[in-house]
Each structure stands twice: as C-alpha cells, then as structure tokens.
XYZ file of C-alpha atoms in Angstrom:
297
model
C 13.379 -17.953 -20.543
C 12.249 -19.388 -17.230
C 13.654 -18.480 -13.844
C 12.834 -19.783 -10.383
C 12.658 -17.261 -7.556
C 12.760 -17.813 -3.807
C 11.890 -15.045 -1.334
C 14.851 -12.764 -0.704
C 15.152 -9.417 1.050
C 15.362 -6.402 -1.215
C 18.422 -4.205 -0.778
C 17.396 -0.552 -0.945
C 19.518 2.201 -2.401
C 20.618 4.965 -0.067
C 21.281 7.444 -2.852
C 20.161 11.011 -2.214
C 16.663 11.597 -3.542
C 15.552 14.303 -5.962
C 12.099 15.779 -5.344
C 9.806 15.565 -8.391
C 6.532 16.514 -6.681
C 5.490 18.158 -3.433
C 2.225 19.757 -2.341
C 0.715 20.771 1.001
C -2.832 21.233 -0.403
C -3.063 24.777 0.942
C -3.485 26.353 -2.482
C -5.084 25.438 -5.784
C -5.149 21.728 -6.441
C -2.250 20.939 -8.835
C -2.959 19.611 -12.315
C -1.059 16.402 -11.561
C -3.708 15.378 -9.011
C -6.989 13.838 -10.154
C -9.066 13.941 -6.948
C -12.254 12.251 -8.076
C -14.762 13.469 -5.486
C -12.077 14.429 -2.925
C -11.984 18.083 -1.873
C -9.664 20.492 -0.108
C -10.876 20.643 3.510
C -9.679 22.212 6.750
C -7.529 19.831 8.800
C -9.519 20.737 11.958
C -8.122 18.883 14.997
C -5.308 17.256 13.008
C -3.472 20.607 12.982
C 0.146 20.448 14.238
C 0.266 16.638 14.348
C 3.485 15.382 12.803
C 7.247 15.795 13.110
C 8.948 19.183 12.832
C 8.684 20.475 9.267
C 6.018 17.938 8.311
C 2.779 18.643 10.170
C -0.887 18.833 9.241
C -1.699 22.475 8.551
C -4.379 24.529 6.798
C -6.130 22.193 4.361
C -5.711 18.601 3.323
C -7.251 16.563 0.495
C -10.205 14.698 2.022
C -11.880 11.744 0.296
C -14.794 9.451 0.934
C -14.098 5.728 0.965
C -14.296 3.998 -2.445
C -13.164 7.193 -4.220
C -9.792 6.923 -6.005
C -7.307 9.811 -5.804
C -4.628 9.734 -8.517
C -1.274 11.453 -8.977
C 0.198 11.373 -12.495
C 3.729 12.634 -13.176
C 5.407 13.044 -16.581
C 8.981 13.581 -17.825
C 10.719 12.248 -14.752
C 14.531 12.478 -14.715
C 16.564 9.300 -15.140
C 16.279 7.249 -11.965
C 16.246 3.732 -10.560
C 13.888 4.072 -7.581
C 11.097 6.191 -6.172
C 10.101 7.098 -2.596
C 6.704 8.407 -1.474
C 5.758 10.367 1.623
C 2.568 11.939 3.002
C 0.548 12.375 6.168
C -2.556 10.192 6.390
C -5.702 11.158 8.293
C -7.949 8.186 9.075
C -11.280 9.826 9.875
C -14.284 8.468 11.783
C -15.719 4.933 11.774
C -13.278 2.956 9.632
C -13.902 -0.734 10.300
C -10.531 -2.511 10.054
C -10.907 -6.061 8.757
C -14.536 -5.393 9.433
C -17.860 -6.905 10.326
C -20.095 -3.850 9.807
C -20.696 -3.342 7.050
C -17.349 -4.673 5.855
C -13.620 -3.991 6.074
C -11.845 -0.753 5.122
C -8.478 -1.256 3.400
C -6.130 1.600 2.522
C -4.744 0.616 -0.883
C -1.907 2.290 -2.809
C -0.875 1.331 -6.335
C 2.193 2.483 -8.260
C 1.805 2.112 -12.029
C -0.939 -0.452 -11.441
C 1.031 -2.523 -8.910
C -0.085 -2.723 -5.282
C 2.643 -1.367 -2.992
C 0.523 -1.072 0.171
C -2.778 -2.572 1.317
C -3.708 -2.738 4.999
C -6.927 -2.267 6.947
C -7.546 0.766 9.182
C -9.781 0.651 12.275
C -11.154 3.596 14.262
C -14.646 2.744 15.482
C -14.160 0.394 18.459
C -11.114 -1.015 20.228
C -12.124 -4.601 19.468
C -11.690 -4.090 15.710
C -8.677 -5.623 13.980
C -6.380 -3.154 12.171
C -3.831 -4.996 10.039
C -1.683 -1.881 9.579
C 1.130 -1.885 12.140
C 2.795 1.550 12.026
C 6.549 1.778 11.601
C 8.539 3.448 14.371
C 7.470 7.099 14.510
C 4.591 6.686 12.067
C 1.683 6.822 14.514
C 0.753 10.425 15.338
C -2.675 9.875 16.963
C -4.919 6.901 17.673
C -8.615 6.799 18.598
C -8.788 10.546 19.274
C -11.543 13.061 18.522
C -9.961 15.322 15.911
C -13.109 16.873 14.443
C -15.480 15.951 11.613
C -18.423 13.653 12.489
C -17.335 13.137 16.145
C -17.025 13.511 18.990
C -16.983 10.102 20.579
C -18.950 6.948 19.944
C -17.696 5.295 16.752
C -16.361 8.539 15.327
C -12.770 8.779 16.507
C -9.752 9.501 14.342
C -6.154 8.402 13.795
C -3.165 9.985 12.053
C -0.017 8.500 10.545
C 3.224 9.717 8.974
C 3.675 7.583 5.865
C 6.986 9.301 5.082
C 8.554 6.669 7.357
C 6.630 3.663 5.997
C 9.373 1.298 4.689
C 7.163 -0.150 1.942
C 6.984 3.278 0.283
C 10.728 3.934 0.232
C 13.252 2.971 -2.438
C 10.763 1.247 -4.731
C 12.459 0.136 -7.980
C 11.202 2.352 -10.792
C 12.755 3.517 -14.081
C 9.890 4.746 -16.290
C 9.693 8.422 -17.266
C 6.076 8.576 -16.070
C 4.494 7.608 -12.763
C 0.925 7.047 -11.619
C -0.070 6.658 -7.978
C -3.576 5.599 -6.940
C -4.940 5.947 -3.391
C -8.244 4.526 -2.153
C -9.896 3.068 0.923
C -11.693 0.061 -0.494
C -14.078 -2.536 0.836
C -17.630 -3.721 0.298
C -18.836 -1.312 2.960
C -17.726 2.025 1.550
C -19.693 4.823 3.232
C -20.183 8.571 2.824
C -18.295 11.465 4.431
C -20.688 11.624 7.366
C -19.632 8.155 8.474
C -15.996 7.591 7.443
C -13.329 9.157 5.257
C -9.602 9.710 4.856
C -7.303 12.553 3.853
C -3.704 13.193 2.867
C -1.410 16.153 3.485
C 2.156 17.086 2.502
C 2.374 14.662 -0.407
C 5.873 14.278 -1.860
C 7.571 12.045 -4.396
C 11.338 11.657 -4.760
C 13.405 9.711 -7.292
C 16.905 8.358 -6.739
C 19.721 6.719 -8.647
C 21.476 3.784 -7.082
C 21.776 0.053 -7.264
C 18.704 -1.394 -8.927
C 17.865 -5.064 -8.260
C 19.798 -7.247 -10.701
C 17.670 -10.350 -10.136
C 13.986 -10.880 -9.394
C 13.246 -10.553 -5.687
C 10.180 -10.766 -3.485
C 9.836 -8.198 -0.733
C 7.214 -7.171 1.841
C 5.779 -10.669 1.601
C 3.523 -12.162 4.254
C 1.126 -15.043 4.756
C -2.109 -14.504 6.694
C -5.025 -16.656 7.788
C -8.000 -14.245 7.819
C -10.719 -16.876 7.383
C -10.473 -20.392 8.809
C -7.118 -22.011 8.144
C -6.593 -21.290 4.429
C -3.378 -19.234 4.065
C -3.286 -16.171 1.852
C -0.097 -14.811 0.308
C 0.743 -11.151 -0.363
C 4.036 -9.810 -1.657
C 5.834 -7.484 -4.064
C 8.029 -8.655 -6.928
C 10.802 -6.369 -8.204
C 13.669 -6.698 -10.689
C 11.943 -9.018 -13.145
C 11.893 -8.690 -16.925
C 9.418 -5.939 -17.877
C 6.147 -7.183 -19.375
C 6.903 -10.828 -18.577
C 4.529 -13.118 -16.660
C 4.956 -14.174 -13.037
C 3.329 -17.302 -11.589
C 3.046 -17.731 -7.822
C 3.465 -21.369 -6.757
C 3.230 -23.205 -3.436
C 4.317 -26.525 -1.950
C 4.323 -27.931 1.574
C 7.752 -29.591 1.145
C 9.629 -27.632 -1.564
C 8.255 -29.905 -4.279
C 9.859 -33.107 -2.957
C 6.650 -35.106 -2.720
C 4.129 -32.257 -2.936
C 4.333 -30.910 -6.495
C 4.513 -27.133 -6.815
C 0.975 -25.827 -7.384
C 0.191 -22.773 -9.542
C -1.851 -20.260 -7.513
C -2.081 -17.325 -9.927
C -0.321 -15.762 -12.918
C -0.125 -12.025 -13.556
C 1.703 -9.590 -15.814
C 4.837 -7.725 -14.736
C 4.723 -3.989 -15.406
C 7.177 -1.826 -17.355
C 9.336 -1.335 -14.259
C 9.776 -5.079 -13.706
C 7.369 -5.105 -10.753
C 4.204 -6.981 -9.848
C 2.140 -7.573 -6.712
C 0.417 -10.642 -5.325
C -2.391 -9.469 -3.044
C -4.232 -11.817 -0.691
C -3.877 -14.887 -2.944
C -5.617 -17.928 -1.344
C -3.724 -21.208 -1.089
C -6.375 -23.905 -0.430
C -3.884 -26.713 -1.147
C -2.087 -25.799 2.108
C -5.200 -25.940 4.323
C -4.086 -27.186 7.768
C -0.553 -27.891 6.509
C 2.104 -27.613 9.266
C 4.345 -25.628 6.908
C 4.287 -24.155 3.446
C 6.681 -22.648 0.895
C 6.205 -20.179 -1.960
C 8.150 -19.324 -5.088
C 7.619 -17.322 -8.279
C 8.250 -18.664 -11.788
C 8.939 -15.985 -14.408
C 8.302 -16.557 -18.095
C 10.029 -13.944 -20.242
C 8.270 -12.135 -23.073
C-alpha cells in the first residue's frame, strides 16, 4: 500500500491526562531513570524559578553534555497520546548553533523518534539559539544562577518545558515508553564548562482522538549553511513499522520530478522524525515543496 502525504496540522486531543510518572529528584533516584553519568545536585540559584506548584527546589538531575539520560516506563494503561513536562536548567557556556567548539543541541527522543531538537545558547549574546520558548516557558535568560559562574561565558537560563507544545498530546499507544534526553554536538564539554539539568519530570497519558491518517507536524525548513534547505518534521498516524520516504520538488512534481531525500522506518506507534535532512536539489530555488510517501509493511 502506498499513500501520499502533504503537510497538515495535527489536531491534539484535549482529554484529561492520567499521570504515569512524576519525580522531583529530591529523594532516591527512581529505578525508571537511567542517568548515565548524571547526578542529583543542588539547584543553587535556580531555586524558586517556575510557576506556582512547579518550581526548581532542592535537587535536580544534572548532566554533562553528550551524556544520555533515559526514562523507561512499563505497563502503561490503555491510551492514545502522551504528554511530557519538566523544568530545564541550561547551565554555563552552551554554544547555540555554535562556532566554539561546536553547537549544543538539546535533543529528546520518544521510543527512538526525535520529538524535540533545538540549540541552546548561554555564553555570549551574539550566539544563535534556535529554541524559541513558548509563551510562559522562559524563566531566566543569561543570568548567574551558580555553578561555574559568575559572569564571563558562564551564565545560565531556565525553561518550563511543561508548556512546550511539541511535548504535548504526542500520539502514542504502546504499553511501554522510553524517553532519551541529551545535549549533543561535536563540542561536548565537561561539567566545569557546560551542563544541563532537569527537575519535576512528569509523564501523562490520555485517551482521545488519535490521528486517523498520516500527518506531518512541527515541520520547518532552515538554511543553516549557505542556501541549501534542510527539512525537519514529525510524522504521526502512519502504519506501524512501515517505511516513510521524504520527497521534495520545486513545483509539486509538474516539471520537477519528486526527489527522494531519505527513507526511514516508522516506529510501533506510527511515528517517525525527519531531522535536519538536506535538500541540495532545491539550492537557490525560489520555492520548494515536501511530501512523504508511505510504503506499508
């Protein structure tokens, strides 16, 4: 079975969520969390930042860049979507898209599929941070909140990811769930130079209207180097374990044949992610179009 998909907005369920995990990291680290080298650390100057009932307090789970923190949940109740919330501490000299030594990208995967990947910048005001906080998400920016500071390149930022739209109402039906968090980039550095931390981590599941047809959401096209566009986006509602091919054309295939950019596997929840896929065929094109072709298993 083959199906052609054009970008459409994803309708999110508003069903009441059921909490399946919550932790404020002020006690023993729960068995569901695999921290790698991350450790429970005092929140220092981040204390009290956040909305009422959801503030940094006591300890948070602090990680060096390049280290992956995982959350693995089993025996989830029947559900059709999942929502994720936490407070994020961006600590010290994170380099944004980066020139020294390279960029620092906060990357979240759900069951192997990228659901968030944006750069964070703290060191100097001229750096480019691709993450644009949702309304109410930014709690502090370029402030000295402890750790390797004060001043110079070692300022800090804080965000409330409980209001990040890309982490809410994500289609999901499997009885297990694995989340992976990392700040990645060629220039990963140690705790004395840059790090990140999370607090008040929670996961909720909901029942509601699941997507009936494949849909792209959170898609964007960027031009980070020269003029070659790069496509990123999430695919939901496809046949589980099928294959999805991202294609491009400058005129909807009329005279410019649709070009295959990449093919990847759809996970058990019918989701997949295209992350920073280059499209050299559209170099300097005045316009461009994208679609996804799905080949069923």
